[in-house]
Amino acid sequence: MNAPWPTVAIVGVGLVGGSIGRALLARGLAEKVIGVGRSRESLRRAKRTGAITDASLETTAVAEADLVVIATSVATIPELLEQVDAVVRPSTLITDAGSTKASIVAAWERGRKRHRGRFVGSHPLAGSHRRGPEASDPELFAGRVAIVTPAATTPANDVEAVASLWSSLGATVYVMNPREHDKLLAATSHAPHAIAAAIAASTPPAALPFTATGWRDTTRIAAGDAELWADILLDNAGPLAVALARIATVSERILTAIEAGDRRRLVKLLSNAKEVRDAVGS
Amino acid sequence: MNAPWPTVAIVGVGLVGGSIGRALLARGLAEKVIGVGRSRESLRRAKRTGAITDASLETTAVAEADLVVIATSVATIPELLEQVDAVVRPSTLITDAGSTKASIVAAWERGRKRHRGRFVGSHPLAGSHRRGPEASDPELFAGRVAIVTPAATTPANDVEAVASLWSSLGATVYVMNPREHDKLLAATSHAPHAIAAAIAASTPPAALPFTATGWRDTTRIAAGDAELWADILLDNAGPLAVALARIATVSERILTAIEAGDRRRLVKLLSNAKEVRDAVGS
């Protein structure tokens, strides 16, 4: 069997981009993976870990690719999409791996008529607070979820092609519209991130020696890259505010029950939370 | 060398009590460990895991112990302390492993003059969302922190004896007053617990398939036992409210920066959080 995407270009060879490259090569889904990065050093590291076969500092290197994946910070994706689109062959498939989708898809759609490539946004839910190609893992997407977010006018064939990329890397694929994606991720990722940061930053220095697994688990994602996360949160302000308000409401209910000494009510609230958490699994 | 506490009684043979028993026996620090539990079944399981050598359903079984450790839910500790004190030999050392300290120590102090035993409260920071003697681990306290919380009138010898218990199990011991303990733990444990529960309970069911490591880490402690945690939170309402307010303040600052599109401010807030989190380690 020939590789479905003989030549793939990956713009951004960090944890996610590097893992995509390694997964494609390990599974024989690509023969050539061109990494496009901002520094010779990161490209060298990506090559050393086996994430890419070729490297370039120029976005124009994506020209020969059958598939282009943009795996950079969300704030840079719309502009990179335009740069990629300007050089690819007509009808080359393009996707991204950004954590927000509405603004990226909307930006692409504004130029739909003049575009050469076919873009379908996606988001593999497989990040980590770790970074760089050294943290990459060809099995990063196995057993995980990937969300594909077509615009209203995206051809079904293109949606299927991008969905097949992620499912061939082992992910379970969901297709939904970009705004729905952003609402869901505000609840499951962006709001927890903001809260984890708030817990970490508000812990008095004198208390830090007395942190145990609870604090460490709860705040782990606050170790994520501040610039990357700032761009994600800024890009999803509306749904994030809604999700944070929902958390604040439940948190206030918990505190009200505590201050009223209402054990029955408090047990009920904590049991609700436990039920949800237990259903998700470790 | 003789065991420093030839006979130890442990009231409550769950994760923490079971781990204490196994740790004492594994290190030759006790020859006989009497487990006192509420059900034959839990005692049988504790014996099977090697946490105890003897079992009883009656608190009076602690009478012969050189050291008594109460490792039950915080709400039950004051009453159990009185029951234990009523039967121990004069000057028997008693401690507990409860997650709150002010009310437990205060309850003991109110009866100080009539007490036979010597009590010093403690709290090993080595819980888990897992439960029961099967989850116990003789190395649970190794490399962890244990806090010993004497009252103002507690003799230094007694403080040292209880401190030596925890350090002999591998913990780093801190001594502080019970109210200081409760303030610190409100920040590092109780408030994160309440928030984790709020995040889990407020996540819309439709969003649950789209949770990844961030949500899972942030909400993991919400899987803790609702009754146990209700008692902890109820017993530390004041400091908990302060800690929750501190978190809400930082969370609002983060949201304000996001809604204002103030990237510089947001990066600063997230960087502060990252700095704190990085300093604590994984």
XYZ file of C-alpha atoms in Angstrom:
564
model
C 0.000 0.000 0.000
C 1.261 3.453 -0.825
C 1.325 6.059 1.890
C -1.963 8.000 1.752
C -0.086 11.301 2.053
C 3.335 10.703 0.435
C 4.615 14.134 1.387
C 3.406 15.916 4.505
C 4.495 19.329 5.709
C 4.223 20.217 9.388
C 4.500 23.854 10.365
C 5.588 23.969 13.990
C 7.562 20.968 15.212
C 6.900 21.105 18.952
C 5.154 18.490 21.055
C 2.080 18.205 18.822
C 3.728 18.762 15.430
C 6.572 16.435 16.340
C 4.156 13.755 17.492
C 2.187 14.017 14.233
C 5.366 13.563 12.220
C 6.541 10.602 14.240
C 3.091 8.996 14.156
C 2.798 9.407 10.365
C 6.254 7.985 9.717
C 5.943 5.173 12.258
C 2.679 4.035 10.681
C 3.898 4.351 7.098
C 1.255 6.999 6.407
C 3.809 9.414 4.980
C 7.130 8.916 3.221
C 8.489 12.411 3.585
C 7.713 14.830 6.406
C 8.929 18.374 5.884
C 9.210 20.275 9.133
C 8.916 24.045 8.997
C 10.157 25.811 12.108
C 11.369 29.129 13.373
C 14.828 28.046 14.412
C 17.502 25.740 13.035
C 17.892 24.400 16.549
C 14.281 23.231 16.978
C 14.346 21.685 13.478
C 17.561 19.849 14.315
C 15.956 18.493 17.492
C 12.831 17.453 15.572
C 14.954 15.622 13.034
C 16.964 13.924 15.757
C 13.788 12.603 17.424
C 12.578 11.239 14.086
C 9.659 13.659 13.799
C 10.627 14.956 10.347
C 12.701 13.829 7.394
C 13.339 17.301 5.950
C 13.582 20.728 7.486
C 13.098 24.301 6.412
C 12.911 27.744 7.948
C 10.691 28.888 5.049
C 6.942 28.357 4.861
C 7.372 28.043 1.091
C 8.835 24.578 1.728
C 5.269 23.288 2.093
C 4.688 23.797 -1.661
C 5.208 20.148 -2.617
C 3.159 18.669 0.239
C 0.017 16.579 -0.234
C -1.070 17.473 3.268
C -0.077 20.442 5.411
C -0.616 20.492 9.174
C -0.162 23.747 11.062
C 0.733 22.963 14.662
C 1.679 26.342 16.065
C 0.248 28.726 18.648
C -3.374 29.623 17.824
C -2.587 33.310 17.386
C -0.228 32.556 14.489
C -2.449 30.093 12.623
C -4.622 32.438 10.483
C -1.573 34.217 9.072
C 0.302 30.935 8.482
C -2.751 29.501 6.735
C -2.555 32.362 4.241
C 1.173 31.873 3.728
C 0.700 28.149 3.208
C -2.250 28.632 0.911
C -0.243 30.999 -1.262
C 2.268 28.289 -2.218
C 0.477 24.914 -2.110
C -0.787 23.104 -5.175
C -4.447 23.716 -5.989
C -6.574 21.437 -3.813
C -3.842 20.515 -1.337
C -5.389 19.493 1.976
C -4.557 21.741 4.920
C -5.463 21.367 8.565
C -4.276 22.705 11.892
C -4.072 21.496 15.483
C -5.044 24.681 17.300
C -6.894 24.621 20.619
C -9.490 27.151 19.472
C -11.409 26.860 16.252
C -14.037 29.586 15.682
C -11.692 32.465 14.870
C -9.320 30.311 12.797
C -12.073 28.828 10.666
C -13.783 32.224 10.320
C -10.526 33.831 9.185
C -10.061 31.153 6.540
C -13.678 31.420 5.408
C -13.326 35.166 4.811
C -10.843 34.353 2.022
C -12.506 31.151 0.815
C -13.058 32.327 -2.767
C -9.457 33.201 -3.469
C -7.926 30.200 -1.674
C -6.104 27.449 -3.585
C -5.984 24.847 -0.822
C -8.749 23.023 1.030
C -8.712 23.758 4.733
C -10.552 21.929 7.488
C -9.733 22.923 11.059
C -9.021 20.312 13.685
C -8.006 19.936 17.306
C -6.454 16.793 18.704
C -7.110 16.759 22.472
C -3.674 15.561 23.306
C -1.659 18.412 24.682
C 0.599 18.319 27.658
C 2.250 20.872 29.889
C 5.495 19.602 28.354
C 6.906 21.163 25.233
C 9.210 20.638 22.296
C 9.960 17.779 19.920
C 11.729 15.837 22.718
C 8.354 15.507 24.438
C 6.760 14.167 21.249
C 5.293 10.687 21.123
C 4.124 8.733 18.062
C 1.309 7.350 20.232
C 0.219 10.765 21.506
C -3.109 10.567 19.661
C -3.851 6.885 20.227
C -6.993 6.486 22.286
C -7.488 10.247 22.393
C -10.143 12.429 20.845
C -9.673 14.647 17.806
C -12.293 17.186 16.838
C -12.707 18.224 13.211
C -14.498 21.534 12.709
C -15.719 22.214 9.180
C -17.326 25.479 8.181
C -20.883 25.310 6.838
C -19.580 25.265 3.254
C -16.731 22.752 3.694
C -17.116 19.815 1.258
C -17.858 16.504 3.004
C -14.914 14.857 1.222
C -12.498 17.280 2.828
C -14.003 16.683 6.257
C -13.608 12.951 5.749
C -10.026 13.312 4.582
C -9.025 15.260 7.694
C -11.039 12.942 9.936
C -9.175 9.990 8.404
C -5.842 11.643 9.220
C -6.654 11.691 12.932
C -8.315 8.295 13.019
C -5.305 6.800 11.255
C -3.176 8.172 14.136
C -5.398 6.309 16.581
C -7.790 9.066 17.658
C -11.560 8.903 17.946
C -12.856 11.671 15.701
C -15.808 13.967 16.368
C -17.065 16.441 13.803
C -18.750 19.630 15.002
C -19.001 23.266 14.124
C -16.187 25.517 15.329
C -18.292 27.560 17.754
C -19.627 24.406 19.387
C -16.032 23.200 19.743
C -15.011 26.411 21.446
C -17.905 26.256 23.909
C -17.112 22.656 24.869
C -13.390 23.295 25.199
C -14.020 26.377 27.323
C -15.618 24.011 29.847
C -13.178 21.119 29.599
C -9.884 22.892 29.021
C -9.755 26.690 29.014
C -11.680 27.388 32.230
C -9.858 24.640 34.161
C -6.605 26.164 32.912
C -7.513 29.644 34.134
C -8.628 28.247 37.500
C -5.517 26.088 37.896
C -3.437 29.208 37.298
C -5.515 31.128 39.844
C -5.024 28.410 42.473
C -1.269 28.265 41.871
C -0.790 32.038 41.815
C -2.943 32.634 44.896
C -1.235 30.065 47.113
C 0.779 31.968 49.719
C 4.519 31.221 49.426
C 4.552 30.072 53.068
C 2.033 27.368 52.183
C 3.985 25.848 49.304
C 5.920 23.315 51.413
C 2.529 21.926 52.439
C 1.231 21.005 49.022
C 0.472 17.366 48.349
C -1.038 15.402 45.472
C -4.325 17.347 45.561
C -2.736 20.742 44.950
C -0.243 19.256 42.520
C -2.888 17.587 40.382
C -5.206 20.576 40.511
C -2.542 23.050 39.429
C -0.470 20.869 37.066
C -1.628 22.596 33.875
C -0.618 25.960 35.306
C 2.922 24.889 34.351
C 1.886 25.200 30.711
C 3.516 27.815 28.504
C 2.136 31.242 29.458
C 2.315 32.734 25.950
C 0.637 29.776 24.233
C -2.136 29.694 26.802
C -2.635 33.443 26.803
C -3.399 33.233 23.088
C -5.838 30.361 23.580
C -7.703 32.088 26.396
C -7.789 35.441 24.568
C -9.203 33.746 21.502
C -12.078 32.161 23.428
C -13.038 34.951 25.823
C -16.818 34.682 25.494
C -17.300 30.934 26.073
C -14.552 31.034 28.710
C -16.391 33.704 30.697
C -19.531 31.542 30.614
C -17.640 28.452 31.786
C -15.886 30.372 34.570
C -19.228 31.763 35.735
C -20.642 28.237 35.887
C -17.714 27.115 38.030
C -18.038 30.166 40.286
C -21.732 29.430 40.798
C -21.077 25.870 41.967
C -18.115 26.988 44.049
C -20.360 29.548 45.789
C -22.992 26.879 46.420
C -20.324 24.731 48.061
C -19.116 27.607 50.227
C -22.678 28.568 51.164
C -23.377 25.007 52.316
C -20.140 25.009 54.322
C -20.812 28.362 55.965
C -24.367 27.291 56.792
C -23.016 24.060 58.290
C -25.392 22.238 55.929
C -23.653 18.875 55.769
C -26.402 17.157 53.825
C -26.337 19.790 51.091
C -22.532 19.754 50.991
C -22.374 15.980 50.699
C -24.888 16.190 47.850
C -22.774 18.782 45.997
C -19.551 16.818 46.482
C -21.321 13.601 45.474
C -22.513 15.211 42.232
C -18.934 16.181 41.479
C -17.635 12.727 42.361
C -20.221 11.101 40.116
C -19.135 13.207 37.147
C -15.464 12.630 37.894
C -15.830 8.891 38.412
C -17.684 8.573 35.096
C -14.758 10.095 33.218
C -12.138 7.769 34.697
C -8.549 8.344 35.718
C 17.123 -2.738 69.070
C 13.699 -3.060 70.602
C 10.760 -1.579 68.757
C 10.229 1.985 70.069
C 6.472 1.349 70.334
C 6.093 -2.364 71.019
C 2.300 -2.230 70.832
C 0.528 0.285 68.637
C -3.223 0.660 68.227
C -4.643 2.198 65.077
C -8.234 3.324 65.122
C -9.448 3.364 61.521
C -7.673 0.996 59.163
C -8.278 2.666 55.798
C -5.672 4.041 53.426
C -3.845 6.131 56.040
C -4.309 3.872 59.064
C -3.402 0.815 57.016
C -0.294 2.514 55.668
C 0.812 3.484 59.168
C 0.441 -0.116 60.335
C 2.328 -1.523 57.379
C 5.056 1.099 57.687
C 5.526 0.454 61.415
C 5.689 -3.312 60.975
C 7.884 -3.203 57.868
C 10.406 -1.001 59.663
C 10.355 -2.996 62.883
C 9.059 0.016 64.781
C 6.211 -1.964 66.313
C 5.792 -5.624 67.198
C 2.044 -5.682 67.548
C -0.419 -3.462 65.722
C -3.992 -3.614 66.957
C -6.461 -2.391 64.374
C -9.750 -1.009 65.610
C -12.416 -0.755 62.933
C -16.136 -0.490 62.435
C -16.611 -3.718 60.495
C -15.216 -7.221 60.629
C -14.822 -7.029 56.884
C -12.533 -3.973 56.845
C -10.469 -5.452 59.672
C -10.124 -8.717 57.777
C -8.928 -6.813 54.716
C -6.482 -4.812 56.833
C -5.074 -7.996 58.326
C -4.786 -9.584 54.881
C -2.757 -6.642 53.575
C -0.418 -6.880 56.570
C -1.520 -3.555 58.054
C -2.361 -4.986 61.489
C -1.525 -8.043 63.572
C -4.622 -7.952 65.757
C -8.142 -6.695 65.206
C -10.996 -5.446 67.315
C -14.368 -3.800 66.861
C -14.053 -2.231 70.315
C -12.169 0.974 71.077
C -11.303 -0.547 74.472
C -8.817 -2.771 72.640
C -6.395 0.193 72.598
C -5.921 -0.168 76.382
C -2.618 -2.012 76.165
C -1.062 0.175 73.450
C 2.072 2.259 73.932
C 0.981 4.496 71.089
C -2.511 5.097 69.699
C -3.080 6.635 66.277
C -6.586 7.730 65.316
C -6.889 7.659 61.530
C -10.599 8.233 60.978
C -12.738 10.984 59.475
C -12.091 14.323 61.205
C -15.653 14.603 62.495
C -15.247 11.440 64.562
C -11.827 12.197 66.056
C -12.763 14.305 69.126
C -15.215 11.666 70.375
C -12.798 8.809 69.653
C -10.049 10.675 71.489
C -12.237 10.690 74.603
C -13.046 6.994 74.221
C -9.384 6.144 73.751
C -8.302 8.351 76.634
C -10.774 6.644 78.950
C -9.025 3.273 78.615
C -5.326 3.881 77.919
C -2.616 3.645 80.527
C -1.702 6.937 82.159
C 0.731 8.803 79.914
C 0.105 6.695 76.801
C 0.969 8.698 73.686
C -1.961 9.441 71.375
C -1.978 11.155 68.015
C -4.281 11.397 65.027
C -3.965 11.819 61.280
C -6.876 14.183 60.644
C -6.785 16.761 57.847
C -7.919 19.580 60.134
C -6.321 20.364 63.447
C -7.735 23.416 65.253
C -11.055 21.955 66.382
C -9.558 18.558 67.259
C -6.783 20.041 69.385
C -9.187 22.536 70.985
C -11.633 19.743 71.867
C -8.832 17.779 73.539
C -7.542 20.847 75.378
C -10.958 21.501 76.917
C -10.596 18.226 78.838
C -6.847 18.420 79.399
C -6.997 18.295 83.207
C -8.982 15.089 83.413
C -7.150 13.270 80.606
C -4.958 10.252 81.271
C -3.144 10.092 77.942
C -0.848 12.564 76.209
C -2.240 13.775 72.907
C -0.452 15.663 70.162
C -2.338 16.192 66.909
C -0.724 15.473 63.587
C -1.464 15.428 59.896
C 0.569 13.429 57.395
C 0.100 15.059 53.955
C -0.221 11.787 52.176
C -3.803 11.228 51.278
C -5.153 9.936 48.026
C -8.522 9.822 46.336
C -8.225 6.045 46.799
C -9.555 4.390 49.915
C -9.357 1.327 52.088
C -6.549 -0.891 53.395
C -5.976 -2.320 49.878
C -4.786 1.141 48.812
C -2.369 1.308 51.757
C 1.368 1.537 51.178
C 4.170 1.155 53.747
C 6.043 3.894 51.859
C 3.069 6.295 51.801
C 4.816 8.754 54.125
C 8.337 8.452 52.706
C 9.447 11.751 51.246
C 6.187 13.397 52.294
C 5.466 16.055 54.871
C 3.868 15.458 58.256
C 2.697 18.364 60.383
C 2.611 18.060 64.154
C 0.338 20.576 65.892
C 0.867 20.923 69.639
C -1.333 23.115 71.802
C 0.382 25.936 73.699
C 0.638 23.742 76.794
C 1.786 20.496 75.142
C 5.094 19.277 76.699
C 8.037 19.429 74.275
C 8.799 15.751 74.936
C 5.415 14.730 73.638
C 5.839 16.856 70.522
C 9.196 15.221 69.892
C 7.783 11.741 70.394
C 5.038 12.281 67.826
C 7.461 14.019 65.458
C 9.758 11.003 65.724
C 6.876 8.696 64.773
C 6.419 10.476 61.444
C 10.085 10.958 60.739
C 10.695 7.261 61.409
C 8.115 6.551 58.683
C 10.146 8.680 56.280
C 8.288 11.990 56.489
C 9.757 15.462 56.889
C 8.152 16.865 60.015
C 7.004 20.440 60.585
C 5.714 21.648 63.937
C 3.209 24.484 64.017
C 0.134 25.579 65.908
C -3.175 24.036 64.867
C -4.743 27.245 63.541
C -1.699 27.947 61.385
C -1.979 24.398 60.045
C -5.619 24.914 59.124
C -4.878 28.189 57.317
C -2.089 26.632 55.275
C -4.098 23.539 54.418
C -7.090 25.629 53.414
C -4.845 27.051 50.687
C -3.066 23.887 49.645
C -5.766 21.269 50.040
C -9.268 22.316 51.094
C -9.826 25.174 48.633
C -8.366 23.209 45.698
C -10.696 20.370 46.664
C -13.770 22.603 46.659
C -12.743 24.119 43.320
C -12.005 20.747 41.748
C -15.487 19.642 42.778
C -16.962 22.834 41.324
C -15.183 22.294 37.999
C -16.316 18.657 37.787
C -19.906 19.364 38.799
C -20.257 22.367 36.495
C -18.969 20.646 33.357
C -21.958 20.129 31.028
C -22.577 16.405 30.375
C -22.255 17.044 26.628
C -18.699 18.262 27.198
C -17.475 15.213 29.098
C -16.283 13.275 26.028
C -13.974 16.217 25.337
C -12.009 16.165 28.553
C -8.281 15.546 28.321
C -5.382 15.513 30.773
C -5.975 19.119 31.866
C -9.525 18.549 33.078
C -8.614 15.142 34.472
C -5.710 16.436 36.527
C -7.601 19.508 37.686
C -10.627 17.531 38.880
C -8.947 14.319 40.093
C -9.466 15.012 43.800
C -13.193 15.512 43.200
C -13.322 11.710 43.111
C -12.516 11.731 46.831
C -15.056 10.434 49.316
C -17.860 13.004 49.646
C -18.587 12.326 53.326
C -14.950 12.466 54.422
C -14.370 15.681 52.538
C -17.604 17.294 53.672
C -16.402 16.898 57.260
C -12.996 18.356 56.462
C -14.436 21.384 54.660
C -17.094 21.987 57.325
C -14.436 21.897 60.022
C -12.312 24.563 58.321
C -14.963 26.957 57.022
C -13.265 30.226 57.992
C -9.803 29.676 56.490
C -11.398 27.936 53.512
C -13.555 30.978 52.740
C -10.426 33.145 52.838
C -8.533 30.811 50.502
C -11.457 30.587 48.072
C -11.731 34.370 48.019
C -8.028 34.623 47.174
C -8.486 32.213 44.273
C -11.601 34.070 43.065
C -9.670 37.341 43.100
C -6.888 35.982 40.884
C -9.405 34.219 38.663
C -11.255 37.512 38.158
C -7.987 39.266 37.352
C -7.311 36.653 34.687
C -10.790 37.037 33.216
C -10.557 40.831 33.287
C -7.290 40.699 31.354
C -8.850 38.315 28.832
C -11.978 40.394 28.343
C -9.880 43.538 27.973
C -7.705 41.740 25.404
C -4.730 42.699 27.583
C -2.265 40.038 26.458
C 0.677 41.468 28.335
C -1.211 41.454 31.618
C -2.557 37.954 30.978
C 0.891 36.561 30.165
C 2.153 38.121 33.400
C -0.618 36.481 35.447
C -0.102 33.085 33.832
C 3.664 33.412 34.219
C 3.273 34.098 37.939
C 1.221 30.923 38.224
C 3.718 28.929 36.187
C 6.588 30.168 38.337
C 4.841 28.988 41.510
C 3.866 25.669 39.939
C 7.313 25.011 38.481
C 8.926 25.677 41.858
C 6.825 22.955 43.491
C 7.692 20.262 40.943
C 5.653 17.475 39.439
